[in-house]
CSV table of C-alpha atoms in Angstrom, one decimal:
chain,number,residue,atom,x,y,z
A,1,MET,CA,-6.8,-23.9,-20.7
A,2,SER,CA,-3.7,-24.1,-22.3
A,3,ASP,CA,-2.2,-21.2,-24.2
A,4,ASP,CA,-3.0,-23.0,-27.6
A,5,GLU,CA,-6.4,-23.9,-26.4
A,6,LEU,CA,-6.8,-20.1,-25.8
A,7,ASP,CA,-5.8,-19.3,-29.2
A,8,ARG,CA,-8.5,-21.5,-30.7
A,9,GLU,CA,-11.0,-20.3,-28.1
A,10,ILE,CA,-10.3,-16.9,-29.2
A,11,LEU,CA,-10.6,-17.7,-32.9
A,12,LYS,CA,-14.2,-18.9,-32.3
A,13,ARG,CA,-15.2,-15.9,-30.6
A,14,VAL,CA,-13.5,-13.3,-33.3
A,15,PRO,CA,-16.1,-12.5,-35.9
A,16,MET,CA,-15.5,-14.6,-39.0
A,17,ASP,CA,-14.7,-11.7,-41.3
A,18,ARG,CA,-11.8,-11.1,-39.0
A,19,ARG,CA,-10.3,-14.7,-38.6
A,20,ALA,CA,-8.7,-14.7,-42.0
A,21,PHE,CA,-7.0,-11.6,-41.4
A,22,ILE,CA,-5.7,-12.6,-37.9
A,23,ARG,CA,-4.4,-15.8,-39.4
A,24,ARG,CA,-2.5,-14.2,-42.0
A,25,ALA,CA,-1.3,-11.7,-39.5
A,26,VAL,CA,0.1,-14.5,-37.0
A,27,ILE,CA,1.7,-16.5,-40.2
A,28,GLY,CA,3.5,-13.4,-41.7
A,29,ALA,CA,4.4,-11.9,-38.4
A,30,ALA,CA,8.0,-11.5,-37.8
A,31,PHE,CA,8.4,-12.1,-34.2
A,32,ALA,CA,9.2,-16.0,-33.3
A,33,ALA,CA,6.3,-16.1,-30.8
A,34,PRO,CA,3.5,-13.9,-32.2
A,35,VAL,CA,0.2,-15.5,-31.3
A,36,VAL,CA,-3.5,-15.2,-32.2
A,37,ALA,CA,-3.8,-13.4,-28.8
A,38,SER,CA,-1.7,-10.4,-29.6
A,39,PHE,CA,-3.8,-9.9,-32.5
A,40,ALA,CA,-7.0,-10.6,-31.2
A,41,ALA,CA,-6.7,-8.4,-28.2
A,42,GLY,CA,-8.4,-5.6,-29.9
A,43,GLU,CA,-11.5,-8.0,-30.8
A,44,LEU,CA,-11.9,-9.3,-27.3
A,45,ALA,CA,-10.7,-6.6,-24.6
A,46,GLY,CA,-13.1,-4.8,-22.4
A,47,GLY,CA,-15.3,-7.8,-21.8
A,48,ASP,CA,-18.9,-7.4,-22.4
A,49,ARG,CA,-19.1,-4.8,-24.7
A,50,ALA,CA,-15.6,-4.8,-26.6
A,51,SER,CA,-17.3,-4.6,-30.2
A,52,ALA,CA,-19.6,-1.6,-29.3
A,53,THR,CA,-16.8,0.3,-27.7
A,54,SER,CA,-14.5,0.9,-30.8
A,55,GLU,CA,-11.5,3.0,-30.0
A,56,PRO,CA,-10.1,3.9,-33.5
A,57,ALA,CA,-6.7,5.2,-32.3
A,58,PHE,CA,-6.0,1.8,-30.7
A,59,VAL,CA,-7.6,-0.6,-33.1
A,60,SER,CA,-5.7,1.0,-35.9
A,61,ASN,CA,-2.6,-0.1,-34.0
A,62,GLN,CA,-2.6,-3.8,-33.3
A,63,GLU,CA,0.8,-3.4,-31.5
A,64,ILE,CA,-0.8,-1.9,-28.4
A,65,PRO,CA,-3.6,-3.8,-26.7
A,66,PRO,CA,-6.6,-1.6,-26.2
A,67,VAL,CA,-8.0,0.1,-23.1
A,68,ASP,CA,-11.7,-0.1,-23.3
A,69,MET,CA,-14.3,1.0,-21.0
A,70,PRO,CA,-16.4,-1.6,-20.1
A,71,VAL,CA,-19.8,-1.3,-18.4
A,72,LEU,CA,-21.5,-3.5,-15.9
A,73,GLY,CA,-22.5,-6.9,-17.5
A,74,HIS,CA,-25.8,-6.7,-19.7
A,75,ARG,CA,-28.0,-4.6,-17.8
A,76,GLY,CA,-28.0,-1.8,-19.9
A,77,TYR,CA,-26.3,1.7,-18.7
A,78,VAL,CA,-24.8,2.0,-15.4
A,79,PRO,CA,-23.2,4.9,-14.0
A,80,TYR,CA,-19.7,5.0,-13.4
A,81,ALA,CA,-19.8,7.0,-10.2
A,82,TYR,CA,-22.5,8.2,-7.5
A,83,HIS,CA,-22.4,11.4,-5.5
A,84,PRO,CA,-24.1,11.4,-1.8
A,85,TYR,CA,-27.0,13.4,-1.5
A,86,GLN,CA,-26.7,14.2,2.1
A,87,VAL,CA,-23.7,16.7,1.9
A,88,GLY,CA,-24.1,20.6,1.5
A,89,LEU,CA,-22.3,20.8,-1.7
A,90,ASP,CA,-25.0,21.9,-4.2
A,91,ASP,CA,-26.9,24.5,-2.1
B,1,MET,CA,-49.0,6.0,27.1
B,2,THR,CA,-46.5,7.0,24.5
B,3,GLU,CA,-42.7,7.3,25.7
B,4,PRO,CA,-41.4,10.9,25.0
B,5,VAL,CA,-38.7,12.0,22.9
B,6,GLY,CA,-35.3,10.9,24.4
B,7,SER,CA,-36.5,7.8,26.0
B,8,VAL,CA,-34.2,5.8,24.0
B,9,LEU,CA,-30.8,6.5,22.3
B,10,LEU,CA,-31.5,5.6,18.7
B,11,SER,CA,-34.4,5.3,16.3
B,12,ALA,CA,-34.3,4.0,12.7
B,13,ALA,CA,-36.8,5.6,10.4
B,14,LEU,CA,-37.7,3.9,7.1
B,15,ILE,CA,-40.3,4.7,4.5
B,16,VAL,CA,-41.4,1.8,2.3
B,17,ARG,CA,-43.4,0.7,-0.5
B,18,ASP,CA,-43.6,-2.8,-2.0
B,19,GLU,CA,-40.3,-3.7,-0.1
B,20,ALA,CA,-41.1,-7.1,0.8
B,21,ASP,CA,-38.1,-8.6,-0.9
B,22,HIS,CA,-35.6,-6.3,0.9
B,23,LEU,CA,-37.2,-5.3,4.4
B,24,ARG,CA,-36.8,-8.3,6.6
B,25,ALA,CA,-33.2,-8.6,5.8
B,26,CYS,CA,-32.7,-4.7,6.3
B,27,LEU,CA,-34.5,-5.0,9.6
B,28,ASP,CA,-32.3,-7.8,10.6
B,29,SER,CA,-29.2,-6.0,10.0
B,30,LEU,CA,-30.5,-3.2,12.4
B,31,ASP,CA,-30.7,-5.6,15.3
B,32,GLY,CA,-28.4,-4.6,18.1
B,33,LEU,CA,-27.8,-1.1,16.7
B,34,VAL,CA,-31.3,0.7,17.2
B,35,ASP,CA,-33.7,0.7,20.0
B,36,GLU,CA,-36.6,1.1,17.9
B,37,VAL,CA,-37.5,1.0,14.1
B,38,VAL,CA,-40.3,3.4,12.7
B,39,VAL,CA,-41.7,2.3,9.5
B,40,VAL,CA,-43.9,4.5,7.2
B,41,ASP,CA,-45.7,2.8,4.6
B,42,THR,CA,-46.7,4.7,1.5
B,43,GLY,CA,-49.2,2.2,0.0
B,44,SER,CA,-47.6,-1.2,-0.2
B,45,THR,CA,-49.6,-4.0,-1.6
B,46,ASP,CA,-47.0,-6.7,-1.0
B,47,GLY,CA,-47.2,-7.1,2.8
B,48,SER,CA,-44.4,-4.9,3.7
B,49,ALA,CA,-46.4,-3.4,6.6
B,50,THR,CA,-47.0,-6.8,8.0
B,51,ILE,CA,-43.3,-7.8,7.7
B,52,ALA,CA,-42.3,-4.7,9.4
B,53,ALA,CA,-45.0,-5.0,12.5
B,54,SER,CA,-44.1,-8.7,12.8
B,55,ALA,CA,-40.5,-7.8,13.3
B,56,GLY,CA,-41.4,-5.4,16.0
B,57,ALA,CA,-41.5,-2.1,14.1
B,58,ARG,CA,-43.8,0.6,14.7
B,59,VAL,CA,-45.8,1.2,11.4
B,60,ALA,CA,-47.9,4.1,10.2
B,61,GLU,CA,-49.4,4.9,6.8
B,62,HIS,CA,-48.7,7.9,4.8
B,63,ARG,CA,-50.7,8.6,1.7
B,64,TRP,CA,-48.0,9.1,-1.3
B,65,HIS,CA,-48.4,12.2,-3.1
B,66,GLY,CA,-44.9,12.2,-4.8
B,67,ASP,CA,-43.2,13.8,-2.0
B,68,PHE,CA,-40.4,11.9,-0.5
B,69,SER,CA,-39.4,14.4,1.9
B,70,ALA,CA,-43.1,14.5,3.2
B,71,ALA,CA,-42.9,10.8,3.9
B,72,ARG,CA,-39.6,11.0,5.5
B,73,ASN,CA,-40.7,13.6,7.8
B,74,ALA,CA,-43.8,11.6,8.8
B,75,ALA,CA,-41.3,8.9,10.0
B,76,LEU,CA,-39.1,11.4,11.9
B,77,ASP,CA,-42.2,12.8,13.8
B,78,LEU,CA,-42.9,9.2,15.2
B,79,CYS,CA,-39.3,8.6,16.5
B,80,ARG,CA,-38.5,8.7,20.2
B,81,GLY,CA,-34.8,8.3,20.2
B,82,ARG,CA,-32.2,10.9,21.0
B,83,TRP,CA,-30.8,10.1,17.7
B,84,ILE,CA,-32.3,9.1,14.2
B,85,LEU,CA,-30.7,7.1,11.5
B,86,TYR,CA,-32.6,7.1,8.3
B,87,VAL,CA,-32.2,4.3,6.2
B,88,ASP,CA,-34.0,2.4,3.1
B,89,ALA,CA,-35.3,-1.1,2.8
B,90,ASP,CA,-32.6,-1.9,0.3
B,91,GLU,CA,-29.8,-0.8,2.4
B,92,ARG,CA,-27.7,-3.2,4.9
B,93,VAL,CA,-25.8,-2.2,7.9
B,94,ARG,CA,-22.6,-4.1,7.8
B,95,ALA,CA,-22.1,-6.2,10.7
B,96,GLY,CA,-19.8,-5.6,13.6
B,97,THR,CA,-20.5,-1.8,13.8
B,98,ALA,CA,-23.2,-1.5,16.4
B,99,ALA,CA,-21.4,-1.4,19.8
B,100,ALA,CA,-18.8,1.4,18.3
B,101,THR,CA,-21.6,3.4,16.8
B,102,ARG,CA,-23.7,3.5,20.0
B,103,ALA,CA,-20.7,4.4,21.9
B,104,VAL,CA,-20.0,7.5,19.8
B,105,LEU,CA,-23.7,8.4,20.2
B,106,GLU,CA,-23.4,8.3,23.9
B,107,THR,CA,-20.9,10.9,24.1
B,108,SER,CA,-20.8,13.0,20.7
B,109,ASP,CA,-21.9,16.7,20.9
B,110,ALA,CA,-22.5,16.6,17.1
B,111,LEU,CA,-26.0,17.6,15.4
B,112,GLY,CA,-25.1,15.1,12.3
B,113,LEU,CA,-23.1,12.2,12.0
B,114,LEU,CA,-21.5,11.0,8.9
B,115,VAL,CA,-21.5,7.1,8.1
B,116,GLU,CA,-19.7,5.4,5.5
B,117,PHE,CA,-21.9,4.4,2.3
B,118,THR,CA,-21.7,2.0,-0.3
B,119,PRO,CA,-24.0,3.3,-3.1
B,120,ALA,CA,-23.8,0.1,-5.1
B,121,THR,CA,-22.1,-3.2,-5.1
B,122,GLY,CA,-18.6,-3.0,-6.7
B,123,PHE,CA,-18.4,0.6,-6.0
B,124,THR,CA,-16.1,2.5,-3.6
B,125,TRP,CA,-17.7,4.3,-0.6
B,126,TYR,CA,-18.0,8.1,0.4
B,127,ARG,CA,-19.4,9.6,3.5
B,128,GLU,CA,-23.1,10.7,3.9
B,129,CYS,CA,-25.1,12.2,6.8
B,130,ARG,CA,-27.4,9.5,7.7
B,131,LEU,CA,-27.7,10.0,11.6
B,132,PHE,CA,-28.6,13.3,13.4
B,133,ARG,CA,-30.4,14.7,16.5
B,134,ASN,CA,-34.0,14.1,17.0
B,135,ASP,CA,-34.8,17.9,16.8
B,136,PRO,CA,-37.9,19.1,15.3
B,137,ALA,CA,-35.8,21.7,13.3
B,138,ILE,CA,-34.1,18.8,11.8
B,139,ARG,CA,-36.6,17.9,8.6
B,140,PHE,CA,-36.0,16.8,5.0
B,141,GLU,CA,-36.4,19.2,2.0
B,142,ARG,CA,-37.2,18.9,-1.5
B,143,PRO,CA,-39.9,16.2,-3.2
B,144,ILE,CA,-37.2,14.3,-4.8
B,145,HIS,CA,-33.7,13.6,-3.8
B,146,GLU,CA,-34.6,15.0,-0.3
B,147,ARG,CA,-32.1,16.3,1.8
B,148,VAL,CA,-31.6,17.0,5.6
B,149,VAL,CA,-28.3,18.7,5.7
B,150,PRO,CA,-29.3,22.1,5.1
B,151,ALA,CA,-31.8,22.1,8.1
B,152,ILE,CA,-28.9,20.6,10.3
B,153,GLU,CA,-26.6,23.5,9.0
B,154,ARG,CA,-29.2,26.0,10.0
B,155,LEU,CA,-29.7,24.6,13.4
B,156,GLY,CA,-25.8,24.6,13.6
B,157,ARG,CA,-25.7,28.2,12.8
B,158,ALA,CA,-28.5,29.1,15.2
B,159,ARG,CA,-27.0,27.4,17.9
B,160,SER,CA,-23.5,29.0,17.4
B,161,THR,CA,-25.3,32.4,17.2
B,162,GLY,CA,-26.9,31.5,20.3
B,163,GLY,CA,-23.8,30.3,22.0
B,164,ALA,CA,-24.9,26.9,22.8
B,165,THR,CA,-22.5,25.2,20.3
B,166,GLY,CA,-19.6,26.1,18.3
B,167,PRO,CA,-19.2,26.1,14.7
B,168,GLY,CA,-17.8,22.9,13.0
B,169,SER,CA,-16.8,21.4,9.9
B,170,VAL,CA,-15.8,18.3,8.3
B,171,PRO,CA,-12.6,18.7,5.9
B,172,GLY,CA,-13.3,17.4,2.5
B,173,THR,CA,-17.0,16.7,2.7
B,174,GLY,CA,-18.3,20.3,1.7
B,175,LEU,CA,-20.1,20.3,5.1
B,176,THR,CA,-19.6,23.8,6.5
B,177,GLY,CA,-21.9,26.3,7.8
B,178,GLY,CA,-22.0,26.1,11.7
B,179,ALA,CA,-23.3,22.6,12.1
B,180,VAL,CA,-21.1,20.5,14.2
B,181,TRP,CA,-20.3,17.1,12.3
B,182,GLY,CA,-18.8,14.1,13.4
B,183,ARG,CA,-18.3,10.5,11.9
B,184,VAL,CA,-19.3,7.2,13.4
B,185,PRO,CA,-17.8,3.7,12.2
B,186,LEU,CA,-21.1,2.8,10.5
B,187,HIS,CA,-21.1,1.3,7.3
B,188,LEU,CA,-24.2,1.1,5.0
B,189,HIS,CA,-24.4,-1.0,1.8
B,190,HIS,CA,-27.0,0.1,-0.9
B,191,LEU,CA,-28.3,-2.7,-2.8
B,192,GLY,CA,-31.0,-0.9,-5.0
B,193,TYR,CA,-28.9,-0.3,-7.8
B,194,ASP,CA,-28.3,-4.0,-8.2
B,195,ASP,CA,-31.6,-5.2,-9.3
B,196,ASP,CA,-34.5,-3.6,-11.1
B,197,ARG,CA,-33.1,-0.5,-12.4
B,198,PRO,CA,-35.4,0.5,-15.1
B,199,SER,CA,-38.6,0.8,-12.7
B,200,ARG,CA,-36.6,3.2,-10.6
B,201,HIS,CA,-35.6,5.3,-13.7
B,202,ARG,CA,-39.1,5.3,-14.5
B,203,ARG,CA,-40.3,6.4,-11.1
B,204,ASP,CA,-37.6,9.0,-11.0
B,205,LEU,CA,-37.9,10.6,-14.6
B,206,PRO,CA,-41.2,12.7,-13.7
B,207,LEU,CA,-39.7,13.7,-10.4
B,208,LEU,CA,-36.2,14.8,-11.7
B,209,GLU,CA,-38.1,17.0,-14.7
B,210,GLY,CA,-40.3,18.5,-11.9
B,211,GLU,CA,-37.3,19.2,-10.0
B,212,LEU,CA,-35.7,20.9,-13.1
B,213,ALA,CA,-38.6,22.9,-13.8
B,214,ARG,CA,-38.2,24.6,-10.5
B,215,ARG,CA,-34.4,24.6,-10.4
B,216,THR,CA,-33.3,24.8,-14.2
B,217,GLY,CA,-29.6,25.4,-13.3
B,218,ASP,CA,-29.1,22.4,-10.9
B,219,GLU,CA,-26.1,20.5,-12.6
B,220,SER,CA,-26.6,17.5,-10.4
B,221,THR,CA,-30.2,17.1,-11.2
B,222,TRP,CA,-29.3,17.2,-14.9
B,223,TYR,CA,-26.8,14.6,-14.5
B,224,ARG,CA,-29.1,12.3,-12.8
B,225,LEU,CA,-31.8,13.0,-15.4
B,226,GLY,CA,-29.2,11.8,-18.0
B,227,VAL,CA,-28.7,8.7,-15.9
B,228,ALA,CA,-32.3,8.0,-15.9
B,229,ARG,CA,-32.8,8.4,-19.7
B,230,ALA,CA,-29.8,6.4,-20.3
B,231,GLY,CA,-31.1,3.6,-18.3
B,232,LEU,CA,-34.4,3.7,-20.0
B,233,GLY,CA,-32.7,3.4,-23.5
B,234,ASP,CA,-33.0,7.2,-24.3
B,235,ASP,CA,-29.3,7.8,-25.4
B,236,ARG,CA,-29.9,11.0,-27.3
B,237,GLY,CA,-32.2,12.4,-24.4
B,238,ALA,CA,-29.3,11.3,-21.9
B,239,GLU,CA,-26.8,13.2,-24.1
B,240,GLU,CA,-29.0,16.4,-23.9
B,241,ALA,CA,-29.3,16.3,-20.3
B,242,TRP,CA,-25.8,15.9,-19.8
B,243,ARG,CA,-24.9,18.7,-22.0
B,244,GLU,CA,-27.3,21.1,-20.1
B,245,GLY,CA,-25.4,19.7,-16.9
B,246,ALA,CA,-22.0,20.6,-18.2
B,247,ARG,CA,-23.5,23.9,-19.2
B,248,ALA,CA,-25.1,24.5,-15.8
B,249,SER,CA,-22.1,23.8,-14.0
B,250,ALA,CA,-19.9,26.2,-16.2
B,251,ALA,CA,-22.4,28.7,-15.8
B,252,GLU,CA,-22.4,28.1,-11.9
B,253,GLY,CA,-18.6,28.2,-12.1
B,254,ASP,CA,-18.4,25.8,-9.1
B,255,THR,CA,-16.9,22.5,-8.9
B,256,HIS,CA,-19.9,20.0,-7.9
B,257,PRO,CA,-18.7,16.6,-8.4
B,258,LEU,CA,-21.6,15.9,-10.6
B,259,GLY,CA,-20.9,18.6,-13.0
B,260,GLY,CA,-17.6,16.8,-13.4
B,261,MET,CA,-19.8,13.3,-14.3
B,262,SER,CA,-21.8,14.9,-17.0
B,263,LEU,CA,-18.5,16.1,-18.5
B,264,VAL,CA,-17.4,12.1,-18.1
B,265,GLU,CA,-20.3,10.9,-19.9
B,266,LEU,CA,-19.8,13.6,-22.7
B,267,VAL,CA,-16.3,12.6,-22.9
B,268,ARG,CA,-17.3,8.8,-23.2
B,269,ILE,CA,-19.8,9.5,-26.0
B,270,SER,CA,-17.6,11.5,-27.9
B,271,GLU,CA,-15.0,8.7,-27.7
B,272,GLU,CA,-17.7,5.9,-28.7
B,273,GLN,CA,-18.7,8.3,-31.7
B,274,GLY,CA,-15.1,8.1,-32.7
B,275,GLU,CA,-14.1,12.0,-32.2
B,276,ASP,CA,-11.2,13.0,-30.5
B,277,PRO,CA,-12.4,14.3,-27.1
B,278,GLY,CA,-9.2,16.3,-26.7
B,279,ASP,CA,-10.2,19.8,-26.0
B,280,LEU,CA,-13.6,18.9,-24.0
B,281,LEU,CA,-11.2,16.4,-21.8
B,282,THR,CA,-8.6,19.2,-21.2
B,283,GLY,CA,-11.4,21.8,-20.3
B,284,ALA,CA,-13.0,19.2,-17.9
B,285,LEU,CA,-9.7,18.3,-16.5
B,286,ASP,CA,-8.9,21.9,-15.7
B,287,ARG,CA,-12.4,22.2,-13.6
B,288,PHE,CA,-12.4,18.5,-12.1
B,289,PRO,CA,-8.6,17.6,-11.8
B,290,ARG,CA,-9.3,15.3,-9.2
B,291,ASN,CA,-12.1,13.2,-11.1
B,292,ARG,CA,-10.6,9.8,-11.5
B,293,LEU,CA,-12.6,9.0,-14.6
B,294,LEU,CA,-11.6,12.1,-16.4
B,295,VAL,CA,-7.9,11.2,-15.1
B,296,TRP,CA,-8.4,7.6,-16.6
B,297,HIS,CA,-9.6,9.0,-19.8
B,298,GLN,CA,-6.9,11.2,-19.9
B,299,ALA,CA,-4.4,8.3,-19.5
B,300,ARG,CA,-5.9,6.5,-22.4
B,301,ARG,CA,-5.7,9.4,-24.6
B,302,LEU,CA,-2.0,9.9,-23.7
B,303,LEU,CA,-1.5,6.4,-24.7
B,304,ALA,CA,-3.4,6.9,-28.0
B,305,THR,CA,-1.4,10.0,-28.8
B,306,GLY,CA,2.3,8.4,-28.2
B,307,ALA,CA,2.9,9.3,-24.7
B,308,PRO,CA,2.8,6.0,-23.0
B,309,ARG,CA,5.1,7.3,-20.1
B,310,SER,CA,2.9,9.8,-19.0
B,311,ALA,CA,-0.1,7.4,-19.3
B,312,ALA,CA,1.8,5.0,-17.5
B,313,ALA,CA,2.2,7.5,-14.4
B,314,LEU,CA,-1.5,8.1,-14.5
B,315,PHE,CA,-2.7,4.4,-14.6
B,316,ALA,CA,-0.3,3.8,-11.8
B,317,GLY,CA,-1.7,6.6,-9.6
B,318,LEU,CA,-5.1,5.0,-10.1
B,319,ALA,CA,-3.8,1.8,-9.0
B,320,ALA,CA,-2.3,3.2,-5.9
B,321,THR,CA,-5.4,5.3,-4.8
B,322,ASP,CA,-6.1,5.5,-1.1
B,323,LEU,CA,-9.7,4.6,-1.0
B,324,GLU,CA,-10.3,5.8,2.6
B,325,ALA,CA,-9.1,9.2,1.7
B,326,LEU,CA,-11.0,9.0,-1.7
B,327,ALA,CA,-14.3,8.6,0.4
B,328,ASN,CA,-14.0,12.5,1.4
B,329,GLU,CA,-14.0,13.8,-2.0
B,330,GLY,CA,-17.8,13.2,-2.7
B,331,LEU,CA,-17.9,10.6,-5.3
B,332,ALA,CA,-18.1,6.7,-5.2
B,333,TYR,CA,-16.4,5.5,-8.1
B,334,ASP,CA,-16.9,1.9,-10.0
B,335,GLY,CA,-14.1,0.1,-8.2
B,336,ARG,CA,-12.8,-1.4,-11.1
B,337,LEU,CA,-11.3,1.8,-11.9
B,338,PHE,CA,-8.6,1.2,-9.4
B,339,GLY,CA,-8.4,-2.3,-10.2
B,340,SER,CA,-8.7,-4.0,-13.4
B,341,TRP,CA,-9.1,-0.8,-15.2
B,342,ALA,CA,-5.8,0.8,-13.9
B,343,HIS,CA,-4.0,-2.4,-14.4
B,344,ASP,CA,-5.3,-2.8,-17.9
B,345,GLY,CA,-4.0,0.6,-18.8
B,346,ALA,CA,-0.8,0.1,-17.1
B,347,GLY,CA,-0.4,-3.0,-19.0
B,348,ALA,CA,-1.0,-1.4,-22.3
B,349,ALA,CA,1.6,1.6,-21.5
B,350,ALA,CA,4.2,-1.0,-20.6
B,351,PHE,CA,3.3,-3.0,-23.7
B,352,ALA,CA,3.9,0.3,-26.0
B,353,LEU,CA,7.2,0.9,-24.0
B,354,GLY,CA,8.2,-2.6,-25.0
B,355,ASN,CA,8.5,-3.7,-21.4
B,356,TYR,CA,6.5,-6.9,-21.9
B,357,GLU,CA,7.2,-8.7,-18.7
B,358,ALA,CA,6.1,-5.5,-16.9
B,359,ALA,CA,3.0,-5.5,-19.2
B,360,ALA,CA,2.4,-9.4,-18.5
B,361,ALA,CA,2.3,-8.5,-14.6
B,362,GLU,CA,-0.1,-5.6,-14.9
B,363,TYR,CA,-2.5,-7.9,-17.0
B,364,ALA,CA,-2.2,-10.7,-14.4
B,365,ALA,CA,-3.2,-7.9,-11.8
B,366,ALA,CA,-5.9,-7.1,-13.8
B,367,GLU,CA,-6.9,-10.9,-14.2
B,368,ALA,CA,-6.9,-11.0,-10.3
B,369,ALA,CA,-8.8,-8.0,-10.0
B,370,GLU,CA,-11.7,-9.0,-12.3
B,371,PRO,CA,-11.5,-12.8,-13.0
B,372,GLY,CA,-13.4,-13.9,-15.9
B,373,VAL,CA,-12.7,-11.3,-18.2
B,374,LEU,CA,-11.2,-12.9,-21.3
B,375,GLY,CA,-9.8,-9.8,-22.5
B,376,TYR,CA,-7.4,-9.4,-19.7
B,377,ARG,CA,-6.0,-13.0,-20.5
B,378,VAL,CA,-5.7,-12.7,-23.9
B,379,LYS,CA,-3.2,-9.5,-23.5
B,380,ARG,CA,-1.4,-11.2,-20.6
B,381,VAL,CA,-0.6,-14.1,-22.9
B,382,ALA,CA,0.1,-11.8,-25.7
B,383,ALA,CA,2.7,-10.0,-23.3
B,384,THR,CA,4.1,-13.0,-22.1
B,385,ARG,CA,4.8,-14.5,-25.4
B,386,ARG,CA,6.3,-10.9,-26.6
B,387,ALA,CA,8.6,-11.1,-23.5
B,388,GLU,CA,9.5,-14.9,-24.2
B,389,GLY,CA,10.4,-13.6,-27.9
B,390,VAL,CA,12.7,-10.9,-26.8
B,391,ARG,CA,14.3,-13.1,-24.4
B,392,SER,CA,14.9,-15.6,-27.4
B,393,CYS,CA,16.1,-13.0,-29.7
B,394,THR,CA,18.5,-11.6,-27.2
B,395,GLU,CA,19.8,-15.4,-26.4
B,396,ASP,CA,20.0,-15.9,-30.1
B,397,ALA,CA,22.0,-12.7,-30.5
B,398,ALA,CA,24.4,-13.9,-27.7
B,399,THR,CA,25.3,-17.1,-29.3
B,400,VAL,CA,26.4,-15.5,-32.8
B,401,PRO,CA,30.0,-15.7,-33.1
B,402,THR,CA,31.6,-12.1,-33.2
B,403,ARG,CA,33.6,-11.6,-36.1
B,404,ARG,CA,37.1,-10.9,-35.0
B,405,ALA,CA,38.9,-7.7,-36.2
B,406,GLY,CA,41.9,-8.2,-38.4
């Protein structure tokens, strides 16, 4: 997939109400090579659960791509760590 | 005639109930490692007992009454090896470790041995006691999350007092108290969390609640109750359990790793609700500075509050984590924390600092660590184009004629 194709693919995945904003932002941007990708990063970052894990501090600043906390696929809640039962820590 | 205890080197002890899907592969993985397999069936209706018997295991029945320790101890009672490995049907022994493990067993003077244990696919590993002497004093305790370590430690102390065995400990594991511990190069991989989690949570829920009725202040059980509730979709109940876990942990004043995990979940919930977890996070890190998930949250917060250099240092530290050393700390983490998540964060920090080439490299590393996540590619392309834009602007500036003075 070329980067242009990637842009189109991203726009397809971004919700309709955000597409107009992203297009305007791209057209009006100052840099020579701003792309859909740079503005859509916040929409798609974090894989499976991007839209559910909003991070207002990042989303409000489109200049920094977000760092979201993804989960393991679509299987519901999954712990982020495990602890061994067979150690003598909690007696 | 029944052979006496000690007639073979190593027995494997399993308890099973409807494990037909897993059991054959588990028994196959034990081949060459153990001399005998004891399987205690607690009420299977799927032919598990037949599978075990056909694989050469000694099979016994045990009536289930909600007590894992009772079932496991029934299996231990039947073992004839000088050592016992307890293993579950949804676990696999990693190939290639049998000979080295048996060599340790032939010469070790330890009472209990730690194996390497991966609790779920994609997670880092920790050390756990799964091998111990076949001694009637070493038996499991507690109906759920049964534990054998206290019995080993008691036996170690008794032997130490009697002068038979000196006290010992394994630094970094929390294993102390007079028992003599050792390690074996055996690696177990647990697959049970990879499939039907809800049924496991439904099974565990009443047992965890029963455990908490007996031990109200046990932060690790509160954390696990929160996990079970969350896994069954009860988010509010999960949050309540984690709050109780955090309270219990603070009240006890210790630093049990799962007390830290309750705090991790509360920080996550706070963020998802759009709140600033600052005070909560700071307090959590004061008590659990080595909890890498808290470190990761802290790095994200530093980034969000305009401190990208400090954030970059924390993300870089996560990416450089020595997983061998980490195994001694008592937690196995989602492995992405040290791969794609760390590089993703480092990319954002570099981006915020205007170092777009470095950001692109970090996002490329995130992509390599976790292929298929479109977000990493998006960010890598964005960073690459920013870098190209900067280069283009710099080159344009270099070609503008300089006005001569005078």
